[in-house]
XYZ file of C-alpha atoms in Angstrom:
671
model
C 12.061 44.054 -42.199
C 15.059 41.874 -42.880
C 14.354 38.322 -41.772
C 16.883 36.553 -39.574
C 15.906 33.063 -40.765
C 19.175 32.320 -42.526
C 21.398 34.313 -40.171
C 20.678 32.571 -36.860
C 24.015 30.816 -36.545
C 27.590 31.576 -37.490
C 28.900 29.536 -40.391
C 31.056 26.626 -39.301
C 34.476 27.317 -40.756
C 36.837 24.758 -42.184
C 40.480 24.685 -41.206
C 41.373 24.106 -44.842
C 42.691 26.980 -46.879
C 41.459 27.806 -50.352
C 44.305 26.855 -52.672
C 43.042 28.771 -55.701
C 44.243 32.375 -56.263
C 41.440 34.440 -54.729
C 43.267 36.578 -52.190
C 41.334 39.791 -51.676
C 43.246 42.667 -50.102
C 41.395 45.024 -47.800
C 42.765 48.272 -46.416
C 43.125 47.305 -42.769
C 44.060 50.846 -41.763
C 40.350 51.625 -42.196
C 37.760 50.371 -39.731
C 35.012 48.569 -41.748
C 32.333 49.985 -39.457
C 33.525 53.525 -40.204
C 33.719 53.437 -43.998
C 33.253 50.056 -45.620
C 33.928 51.376 -49.118
C 37.376 52.614 -48.103
C 38.019 49.431 -46.108
C 37.173 47.161 -49.044
C 38.463 49.378 -51.869
C 41.136 51.584 -50.297
C 44.120 49.517 -51.403
C 42.646 49.156 -54.884
C 41.964 52.888 -55.122
C 45.588 53.682 -54.258
C 47.050 51.319 -56.833
C 44.627 51.552 -59.751
C 44.699 54.128 -62.530
C 41.959 55.436 -64.775
C 42.765 54.392 -68.359
C 43.385 57.280 -70.729
C 40.659 56.043 -73.067
C 38.041 55.858 -70.313
C 36.542 58.234 -67.789
C 36.502 55.617 -65.060
C 38.099 52.466 -63.766
C 36.018 49.843 -62.023
C 35.278 46.134 -62.123
C 32.919 46.520 -65.058
C 35.490 48.480 -67.052
C 38.221 45.937 -66.305
C 35.999 43.054 -67.410
C 34.814 45.055 -70.410
C 38.422 45.648 -71.476
C 39.147 41.926 -71.240
C 35.970 41.181 -73.189
C 36.943 43.748 -75.849
C 40.310 42.095 -76.298
C 38.722 38.657 -76.564
C 36.262 39.873 -79.192
C 39.043 41.387 -81.292
C 40.953 38.120 -81.014
C 37.898 36.158 -82.157
C 37.133 38.455 -85.092
C 40.741 38.419 -86.309
C 41.214 34.671 -85.867
C 41.413 32.527 -88.946
C 37.945 31.454 -90.015
C 37.023 28.598 -92.298
C 34.669 28.024 -95.212
C 32.282 25.950 -93.116
C 31.550 28.545 -90.446
C 28.139 30.296 -90.564
C 27.649 33.128 -93.033
C 26.652 35.317 -90.073
C 30.131 34.959 -88.602
C 31.784 35.518 -91.977
C 29.889 38.780 -92.383
C 30.774 39.835 -88.835
C 34.403 39.365 -89.806
C 33.813 41.303 -93.064
C 32.326 44.230 -91.137
C 35.226 44.222 -88.698
C 37.830 44.128 -91.459
C 36.188 47.021 -93.311
C 36.218 49.009 -90.059
C 39.931 48.530 -89.344
C 40.971 49.112 -92.978
C 42.049 52.728 -92.550
C 43.471 52.976 -96.067
C 40.126 52.013 -97.599
C 38.266 54.417 -95.303
C 40.556 57.249 -96.355
C 40.072 56.300 -99.982
C 36.280 56.307 -99.607
C 36.479 59.789 -98.128
C 33.205 61.649 -97.595
C 31.644 61.268 -101.027
C 29.172 58.562 -100.013
C 27.829 60.568 -97.077
C 27.667 63.875 -98.931
C 25.869 62.200 -101.834
C 23.300 60.796 -99.396
C 22.835 64.230 -97.792
C 22.442 66.010 -101.111
C 20.333 63.441 -102.955
C 18.190 61.948 -100.173
C 18.007 64.790 -97.639
C 17.986 67.722 -100.085
C 21.256 69.092 -98.791
C 22.570 70.314 -95.452
C 21.911 74.076 -95.271
C 25.017 74.774 -93.179
C 27.172 73.451 -96.043
C 25.223 75.136 -98.833
C 24.973 78.628 -97.377
C 22.598 80.782 -99.418
C 22.337 78.063 -102.064
C 20.041 75.917 -99.923
C 16.550 75.812 -101.368
C 14.077 76.482 -98.560
C 11.122 75.401 -100.702
C 12.377 71.799 -100.830
C 12.125 71.274 -97.067
C 9.504 68.830 -95.832
C 9.685 67.879 -92.141
C 7.813 64.611 -92.496
C 9.840 63.560 -95.529
C 13.261 64.214 -93.974
C 12.341 62.454 -90.721
C 11.047 59.475 -92.692
C 14.200 59.289 -94.779
C 16.423 59.290 -91.697
C 14.083 56.780 -90.045
C 15.066 54.446 -92.892
C 18.601 54.757 -91.529
C 17.373 53.847 -88.029
C 17.574 57.440 -86.802
C 14.834 58.514 -84.388
C 15.271 62.273 -84.357
C 13.060 64.407 -82.098
C 10.384 61.691 -82.082
C 11.000 58.008 -81.441
C 8.858 55.242 -82.885
C 9.486 51.574 -82.225
C 7.870 48.171 -82.068
C 7.683 47.007 -78.480
C 5.806 44.548 -76.300
C 2.315 45.803 -75.499
C 2.233 46.892 -71.841
C -1.360 45.747 -71.495
C -0.943 42.491 -73.405
C 2.491 40.930 -73.073
C 1.616 38.283 -75.666
C 1.472 40.885 -78.468
C 3.488 43.735 -79.938
C 2.412 47.338 -80.368
C 3.861 50.604 -81.697
C 5.306 53.080 -79.221
C 5.662 56.809 -79.868
C 7.926 58.655 -77.437
C 10.590 61.322 -77.167
C 13.923 60.641 -78.797
C 17.265 61.431 -77.196
C 19.126 64.729 -77.209
C 22.752 65.099 -78.197
C 24.022 66.073 -74.746
C 21.903 63.370 -73.094
C 20.515 65.531 -70.262
C 18.980 69.012 -70.425
C 21.218 70.195 -67.550
C 24.234 70.155 -69.858
C 22.749 72.839 -72.103
C 23.407 75.374 -69.339
C 27.016 74.321 -68.776
C 29.428 76.423 -70.823
C 32.211 73.899 -70.172
C 30.229 71.503 -72.338
C 28.222 73.720 -74.674
C 31.181 75.676 -76.016
C 33.164 72.553 -77.077
C 29.899 71.102 -78.417
C 29.294 74.100 -80.680
C 32.951 74.003 -81.693
C 32.461 70.357 -82.696
C 29.465 71.359 -84.802
C 31.286 74.284 -86.391
C 34.504 72.385 -87.146
C 32.716 69.425 -88.702
C 30.618 71.671 -90.919
C 33.641 73.728 -91.912
C 35.689 70.630 -92.735
C 32.938 69.406 -95.078
C 32.355 72.758 -96.768
C 34.388 74.587 -99.378
C 34.806 77.660 -97.200
C 38.119 79.004 -96.011
C 38.953 79.367 -92.322
C 38.233 83.103 -92.523
C 34.904 82.790 -94.339
C 32.767 81.298 -91.569
C 30.119 83.962 -90.927
C 27.183 81.933 -92.269
C 28.348 78.720 -90.586
C 28.706 80.526 -87.242
C 25.178 81.890 -87.575
C 23.807 78.456 -88.400
C 25.621 76.864 -85.454
C 24.151 79.472 -83.127
C 20.643 78.842 -84.448
C 20.990 75.047 -84.251
C 22.173 75.234 -80.673
C 19.405 77.630 -79.662
C 16.776 75.323 -81.142
C 18.295 72.262 -79.492
C 18.563 74.047 -76.140
C 14.894 74.970 -76.271
C 13.979 71.418 -77.276
C 16.052 70.094 -74.379
C 14.020 72.137 -71.887
C 11.123 69.761 -72.457
C 13.178 66.564 -72.547
C 12.246 64.221 -69.710
C 14.868 62.580 -67.528
C 14.662 58.836 -66.902
C 12.910 59.433 -63.580
C 10.481 61.900 -65.138
C 9.734 59.466 -67.944
C 8.922 56.753 -65.446
C 6.537 59.009 -63.517
C 4.941 60.326 -66.703
C 4.390 56.809 -68.039
C 2.629 55.876 -64.799
C 0.197 58.766 -64.982
C -0.076 60.028 -68.541
C -0.029 57.645 -71.492
C -2.412 57.483 -74.430
C -3.341 54.001 -75.609
C -5.042 54.117 -78.971
C -4.964 52.553 -82.437
C -3.485 53.609 -85.745
C -6.980 54.406 -87.016
C -7.799 56.635 -84.045
C -4.360 58.181 -83.595
C -5.121 61.574 -85.153
C -8.300 61.837 -83.075
C -6.776 60.829 -79.738
C -3.494 62.687 -80.208
C -4.196 65.765 -82.264
C -0.995 67.683 -83.015
C 0.376 69.762 -85.854
C 2.723 66.911 -86.795
C 1.118 64.093 -88.760
C 2.067 61.083 -86.623
C -0.341 58.836 -88.525
C 1.478 59.433 -91.813
C 4.805 59.069 -90.010
C 3.838 55.611 -88.759
C 2.292 54.377 -92.016
C 5.279 55.412 -94.113
C 7.884 54.206 -91.604
C 6.408 50.727 -91.457
C 5.886 50.647 -95.209
C 9.682 50.903 -95.526
C 9.875 47.503 -93.834
C 7.087 46.084 -96.031
C 4.619 46.111 -93.140
C 1.213 47.578 -93.933
C -0.382 48.974 -90.792
C -3.982 48.181 -89.898
C -6.469 50.518 -88.288
C -6.651 48.331 -85.189
C -2.869 48.119 -84.610
C -2.290 49.322 -81.054
C -0.310 52.529 -80.460
C 1.064 53.573 -77.081
C 1.956 57.270 -76.836
C 4.423 58.149 -74.060
C 6.263 61.256 -72.898
C 3.262 63.429 -73.758
C 4.630 66.706 -72.305
C 7.679 66.472 -74.560
C 5.757 65.433 -77.673
C 3.257 68.271 -77.341
C 5.902 70.911 -76.656
C 8.229 69.635 -79.380
C 5.523 69.735 -82.075
C 4.679 73.291 -81.054
C 8.338 74.301 -81.036
C 8.754 73.010 -84.580
C 6.090 75.494 -85.692
C 8.058 78.412 -84.308
C 11.409 77.900 -86.018
C 12.421 78.473 -89.643
C 12.810 75.408 -91.833
C 16.525 76.130 -92.309
C 17.225 75.753 -88.586
C 15.155 72.600 -88.310
C 16.793 71.016 -91.367
C 20.219 71.960 -90.038
C 19.450 70.402 -86.658
C 18.002 67.157 -88.018
C 20.936 66.506 -90.356
C 23.372 67.519 -87.613
C 21.916 64.828 -85.351
C 22.484 62.311 -88.141
C 26.046 63.508 -88.708
C 27.055 63.394 -85.032
C 27.108 59.614 -85.217
C 28.384 59.406 -88.785
C 31.511 61.328 -87.771
C 32.686 58.101 -86.109
C 32.453 56.306 -89.474
C 34.478 58.842 -91.449
C 38.214 59.228 -92.161
C 40.627 60.041 -89.316
C 40.529 63.813 -89.755
C 36.783 63.939 -89.119
C 36.884 61.407 -86.314
C 39.443 63.577 -84.556
C 36.974 66.472 -84.529
C 34.445 64.372 -82.651
C 37.091 62.841 -80.392
C 38.153 66.319 -79.304
C 34.649 66.981 -77.992
C 34.286 63.502 -76.487
C 37.440 64.013 -74.428
C 35.839 67.031 -72.777
C 32.387 65.491 -72.428
C 33.517 62.044 -71.189
C 36.621 63.134 -69.328
C 39.043 60.991 -71.339
C 42.523 61.840 -72.584
C 42.820 59.305 -75.407
C 40.675 57.243 -77.738
C 40.283 53.510 -77.637
C 42.318 51.630 -80.223
C 40.739 51.292 -83.653
C 40.578 47.514 -83.243
C 38.638 47.895 -79.978
C 36.262 50.441 -81.490
C 35.586 48.150 -84.433
C 35.155 45.103 -82.226
C 32.644 47.055 -80.129
C 30.756 48.135 -83.223
C 30.428 44.595 -84.534
C 29.492 43.268 -81.095
C 26.779 45.899 -80.611
C 25.252 45.216 -83.996
C 25.956 41.498 -84.520
C 26.322 40.352 -80.937
C 24.853 36.879 -81.289
C 27.187 36.056 -84.178
C 30.129 37.210 -82.040
C 28.735 35.284 -79.070
C 28.660 32.075 -81.081
C 32.458 32.296 -81.173
C 32.831 33.654 -77.637
C 30.932 31.018 -75.681
C 32.841 28.221 -77.399
C 36.237 29.625 -76.496
C 35.786 31.632 -73.294
C 32.609 30.663 -71.449
C 32.808 28.308 -68.473
C 29.826 25.988 -68.867
C 29.757 25.230 -65.144
C 28.495 28.776 -64.660
C 25.079 27.841 -66.031
C 24.198 25.121 -63.540
C 25.823 26.822 -60.560
C 24.168 30.152 -61.329
C 20.767 28.528 -61.810
C 21.226 26.896 -58.412
C 22.014 30.310 -56.927
C 18.904 31.787 -58.531
C 16.883 29.087 -56.786
C 18.328 29.841 -53.350
C 18.052 33.612 -53.811
C 14.496 33.401 -55.129
C 13.539 31.291 -52.086
C 15.215 33.797 -49.777
C 13.321 36.662 -51.403
C 10.033 34.768 -51.124
C 10.749 34.232 -47.411
C 11.189 37.985 -47.069
C 7.924 38.582 -48.900
C 6.091 36.169 -46.637
C 7.433 37.902 -43.539
C 6.686 41.408 -44.813
C 4.227 43.127 -42.484
C 3.326 46.158 -44.622
C 1.792 44.241 -47.554
C -1.822 43.081 -47.371
C -2.488 39.366 -47.806
C -3.678 39.476 -51.424
C -0.819 41.711 -52.635
C 1.665 39.479 -50.818
C 0.276 36.315 -52.411
C 0.488 37.864 -55.873
C 4.033 39.051 -55.183
C 5.061 35.517 -54.201
C 3.425 34.190 -57.383
C 5.383 36.706 -59.424
C 8.659 35.804 -57.720
C 8.057 32.106 -58.424
C 7.233 32.892 -62.070
C 10.489 34.783 -62.747
C 12.249 33.202 -65.723
C 16.027 32.960 -65.303
C 18.425 32.983 -68.267
C 22.104 32.210 -67.795
C 25.010 32.687 -70.205
C 23.354 32.448 -73.607
C 20.170 31.214 -75.299
C 20.091 27.446 -75.828
C 19.887 27.722 -79.599
C 23.190 29.585 -79.717
C 25.067 26.697 -78.115
C 23.523 24.168 -80.465
C 25.177 22.771 -83.575
C 22.028 23.810 -85.447
C 22.814 27.238 -86.926
C 19.435 27.792 -88.599
C 18.256 30.557 -86.271
C 21.610 32.340 -86.362
C 21.627 32.336 -90.162
C 18.006 33.445 -90.376
C 18.540 36.289 -87.909
C 21.508 37.627 -89.895
C 20.350 36.783 -93.412
C 20.340 40.462 -94.456
C 23.718 41.255 -92.884
C 25.892 41.068 -95.977
C 28.939 43.314 -96.094
C 31.692 44.221 -98.525
C 34.960 46.170 -98.320
C 33.535 49.695 -97.946
C 33.050 50.573 -94.289
C 30.758 53.574 -94.759
C 28.544 51.640 -97.173
C 28.463 48.743 -94.715
C 27.426 51.110 -91.914
C 24.592 52.585 -93.948
C 23.465 49.083 -94.890
C 23.584 48.083 -91.224
C 21.410 51.060 -90.263
C 18.778 50.165 -92.843
C 18.792 46.537 -91.785
C 18.306 47.455 -88.113
C 15.437 49.750 -89.012
C 13.648 47.020 -90.952
C 14.237 44.474 -88.198
C 12.328 46.487 -85.621
C 9.481 47.056 -88.071
C 9.146 43.358 -88.936
C 8.759 42.422 -85.274
C 5.247 43.918 -85.258
C 3.825 40.956 -87.168
C 5.785 38.288 -85.271
C 4.457 36.266 -82.317
C 5.801 37.071 -78.848
C 7.875 34.286 -77.330
C 7.844 35.158 -73.639
C 10.396 32.458 -72.839
C 12.892 33.623 -75.448
C 16.167 35.268 -74.427
C 15.450 38.976 -73.937
C 17.714 41.939 -74.491
C 21.392 42.117 -75.287
C 23.656 39.452 -76.713
C 25.715 37.277 -74.303
C 28.879 39.303 -74.990
C 28.114 42.140 -72.548
C 29.226 42.776 -68.972
C 25.795 43.462 -67.549
C 22.589 41.853 -66.292
C 18.933 42.613 -66.959
C 15.367 42.388 -65.740
C 12.707 42.523 -68.469
C 9.280 43.488 -67.027
C 7.245 42.330 -70.037
C 8.712 38.826 -69.732
C 9.257 38.794 -65.961
C 12.708 37.556 -66.876
C 16.173 37.967 -65.380
C 19.159 37.554 -67.711
C 22.832 37.082 -66.840
C 24.924 37.111 -70.033
C 28.143 35.163 -70.399
C 30.168 38.385 -70.279
C 29.410 39.077 -66.598
C 30.004 35.521 -65.392
C 33.675 36.169 -64.678
C 35.614 36.796 -61.468
C 35.017 38.709 -59.217
C 31.350 38.101 -60.026
C 31.758 34.367 -60.554
C 34.357 31.637 -60.738
C 33.713 27.926 -60.423
C 36.736 27.506 -58.119
C 35.906 30.412 -55.819
C 34.413 29.799 -52.370
C 30.650 30.149 -52.465
C 30.674 33.227 -50.251
C 32.605 35.070 -52.962
C 30.209 33.996 -55.718
C 27.220 34.929 -53.582
C 28.845 38.276 -52.760
C 29.456 38.765 -56.489
C 26.978 37.350 -59.005
C 24.639 36.414 -56.150
C 24.046 40.044 -55.251
C 23.559 40.825 -58.945
C 20.922 38.083 -59.118
C 19.200 39.522 -56.055
C 19.394 42.999 -57.575
C 17.713 41.879 -60.800
C 15.003 39.968 -58.927
C 14.277 43.090 -56.887
C 13.712 45.051 -60.107
C 10.525 43.043 -60.514
C 9.240 44.722 -57.362
C 10.709 48.222 -57.577
C 8.844 51.390 -58.515
C 8.701 50.345 -62.166
C 8.668 46.552 -61.969
C 5.834 46.466 -59.433
C 3.535 47.870 -62.108
C 3.817 44.606 -64.098
C 2.179 41.367 -62.999
C 3.712 37.894 -63.141
C 2.793 37.614 -66.839
C 4.394 40.934 -67.793
C 1.167 42.916 -68.129
C 1.093 46.454 -66.827
C -1.731 46.640 -64.307
C -2.329 47.515 -60.693
C -1.995 44.256 -58.763
C -1.108 45.793 -55.413
C -3.786 47.323 -53.203
C -3.825 51.089 -52.693
C -2.766 50.649 -49.066
C 0.219 48.433 -50.033
C 1.297 51.005 -52.631
C 1.110 53.726 -49.987
C 3.161 51.634 -47.551
C 5.712 50.951 -50.297
C 6.007 54.650 -51.123
C 6.503 55.520 -47.451
C 9.413 53.075 -47.233
C 10.756 54.175 -50.582
C 10.966 57.755 -49.321
C 13.510 56.703 -46.700
C 15.795 55.351 -49.441
C 15.254 58.402 -51.636
C 16.125 60.757 -48.783
C 19.209 58.735 -47.869
C 20.675 58.699 -51.382
C 19.690 62.309 -52.030
C 22.037 63.311 -49.226
C 25.046 61.496 -50.632
C 27.676 63.752 -52.170
C 30.508 62.707 -54.454
C 33.449 64.432 -52.848
C 35.232 65.138 -56.122
C 32.409 67.080 -57.661
C 20.925 42.421 -48.183
C 19.845 39.809 -46.577
C 21.339 37.155 -48.838
C 20.768 33.568 -49.903
C 24.366 32.565 -49.082
C 23.278 31.783 -45.511
C 20.681 29.339 -46.815
C 23.186 27.638 -49.142
C 25.772 27.308 -46.366
C 23.210 25.799 -44.012
C 22.495 23.018 -46.515
C 26.152 22.607 -47.515
C 27.834 22.722 -44.111
C 31.628 23.013 -43.936
C 32.140 22.912 -47.727
C 33.656 26.363 -48.267
C 37.339 27.036 -47.669
C 38.966 30.023 -46.038
C 41.096 32.286 -48.176
C 44.849 32.053 -47.638
C 46.306 34.582 -45.247
C 42.983 36.214 -44.423
C 41.456 36.410 -40.967
C 37.952 37.247 -42.157
C 35.020 34.894 -41.816
C 33.050 33.663 -44.837
C 30.225 36.063 -43.905
C 32.656 38.966 -43.772
C 34.190 37.910 -47.077
C 30.704 37.840 -48.593
C 30.406 41.547 -47.849
C 34.002 42.312 -48.866
C 33.565 40.740 -52.288
C 30.232 42.515 -52.713
C 31.978 45.821 -52.008
C 34.990 45.122 -54.181
C 32.725 44.523 -57.171
C 31.877 48.251 -56.894
C 35.374 49.678 -56.350
C 35.638 52.589 -58.777
C 37.567 55.722 -59.699
C 36.191 58.449 -61.992
C 37.334 61.636 -63.645
C 35.333 64.745 -62.704
C 33.661 64.871 -66.118
C 32.735 61.220 -65.989
C 31.390 61.539 -62.457
C 29.205 64.474 -63.474
C 27.887 62.578 -66.485
C 27.238 59.496 -64.359
C 25.256 61.465 -61.772
C 23.152 63.155 -64.452
C 22.521 60.161 -66.697
C 23.050 57.003 -64.629
C 20.070 54.996 -63.434
C 22.097 53.567 -60.544
C 24.154 55.172 -57.797
C 27.924 55.357 -58.220
C 30.024 52.491 -56.871
C 30.865 54.182 -53.587
C 27.207 54.546 -52.647
C 26.236 51.121 -53.972
C 28.518 49.921 -51.184
C 27.727 52.396 -48.416
C 23.970 52.625 -48.977
C 22.963 48.950 -48.666
C 25.504 48.008 -45.979
C 24.563 50.979 -43.793
C 20.944 49.773 -43.764
C 21.686 46.092 -43.253
C 21.583 44.897 -39.637
C 23.390 41.713 -40.687
C 26.358 43.835 -41.770
C 26.427 45.324 -38.269
C 26.315 41.853 -36.727
C 29.016 40.382 -38.944
C 31.475 43.261 -38.364
C 30.280 44.045 -34.820
C 29.351 47.607 -35.737
C 27.423 49.893 -33.398
C 24.383 51.703 -34.767
C 25.347 55.262 -35.598
C 28.966 54.335 -36.286
C 30.106 55.776 -39.645
C 28.912 52.920 -41.841
C 25.822 52.069 -39.794
C 22.675 54.169 -39.941
C 20.685 54.586 -36.752
C 17.392 54.676 -38.641
C 17.647 51.801 -41.109
C 15.796 52.143 -44.414
C 14.048 48.913 -45.346
C 11.597 48.008 -48.104
C 12.078 44.251 -48.373
């Protein structure tokens, strides 16, 4: 149940008006108790437009666009001889990416040479001249693994689920080109996808437009193989369930005994790690996940001719390389992406290149970003908010009636042990650049973009391999670089991370009234904390080890309450296709928040309004479909309606009657 501890009294309001520009416009033609999403977002929905280069417009996309522009500005700014080599090479990579003349001059020779010399040729380009006898599945997968391509099978160094102080090797399914198996039955997607495949192959071959019989046959075979492979591909939810119930934990020495398949995974691991100069030992731990896929995929590989398999594997490599090629080839991919993502234009080349550098050299970019754009007050204020929200969550845990005493005590211990990271890792803000330079020592780039990309791929592959022999620092910054608009919970570290990129209005601003910050970044903090106790996070203890630390009865009670949420969200339809810590803060800081100018809403109401407006969003039909199939979270509309409809405090604040449009009669409640 939701505790009322911090909601016993109305907040005393000040007669002062907030003088800073945070006027939030609600659609007052809509009754908040009828449809809070339309009330909070209606005016925004009427005035906002979906950008042509995106399938959606929402707060995250707006902030991401601003971040993109800032990154381009940083990478194009005038550097100096004394700045770190890591930053110089980030600039070099960016410049090679935007140098269209040099990219055109490079052409496709570098890629085709790689395909012919290292991959023994792409059958679809060679026609009857491809030599079937040269095909070796293990060898081609290993070669592309050197270029950081996990095709069909994924191998990676990761924190050991059973021992969070050590690393292990994980074998799992890789991705599929269309992301979800459902798409392989949708002609609106599969026909443009096969056209993409056909046009790229034709553009790289010496065939005329009328001489495409062999290419058409190869495209058909590739797609049939991929469609059959996709039938076994697990969704995110299926992966999570499978990893709870069916995972093999073994060692390199016992791998072939404990996971006996027609594909030689032992040789695959040994040779992959040898590329990074890491010699595997017999007692190195191996975790094998996604067993249904792995078993079916290895069997499927036995039933298809080597030509089809070779064609598919190189195709998966070339899908991504199309983005690194001259304009003509990029346009072929962009044509498909417009259909698949629901866009009508591509992002500018400068934005694409800035994104590429940020994804691959994010901490070097962040070194520049935090100096120029990050508000340092966000660190202390956000850490204070984490403290209040953690305490509020612990109060909820203590008042929970469905958990047994021991499980509750361990849950409180885990909540207290959560490590909070704000903005950026400390070393990045230091004048000492040793770690930055060491981390990017192998990132050395010249004027050729395609050669730089291939070098980047090899460097990334080696990086993940080297981690196996490194110690685990559980207090180190986990996950993405600071220059992302997102937030994270890392189960193996029991850590919540809020990068600099998300600490912007409407999530956070140092001059905003606290109820806006709590309705923004505060709810994000609460969301990430709750991940430590959701269906996945609850499987990890306070030290990040995967083990059962709840009693069987508590798990059953949790699942019963979870079902209410599952049923509620399963009934939501996209028409086109919490108790909070703010109350505690306000109780200890009486009368310190100001009302917004021209608004009649109370601070508590504005808390909910800002929470909702964070999730205002518009989507194209294609984007909405993709989001439903691939997203791990609900769409913005239901991230507003779902929680508020279950929250009795929302009803109190807006004087809603149970059963009124935005208020469920039977409230779903876990915490």
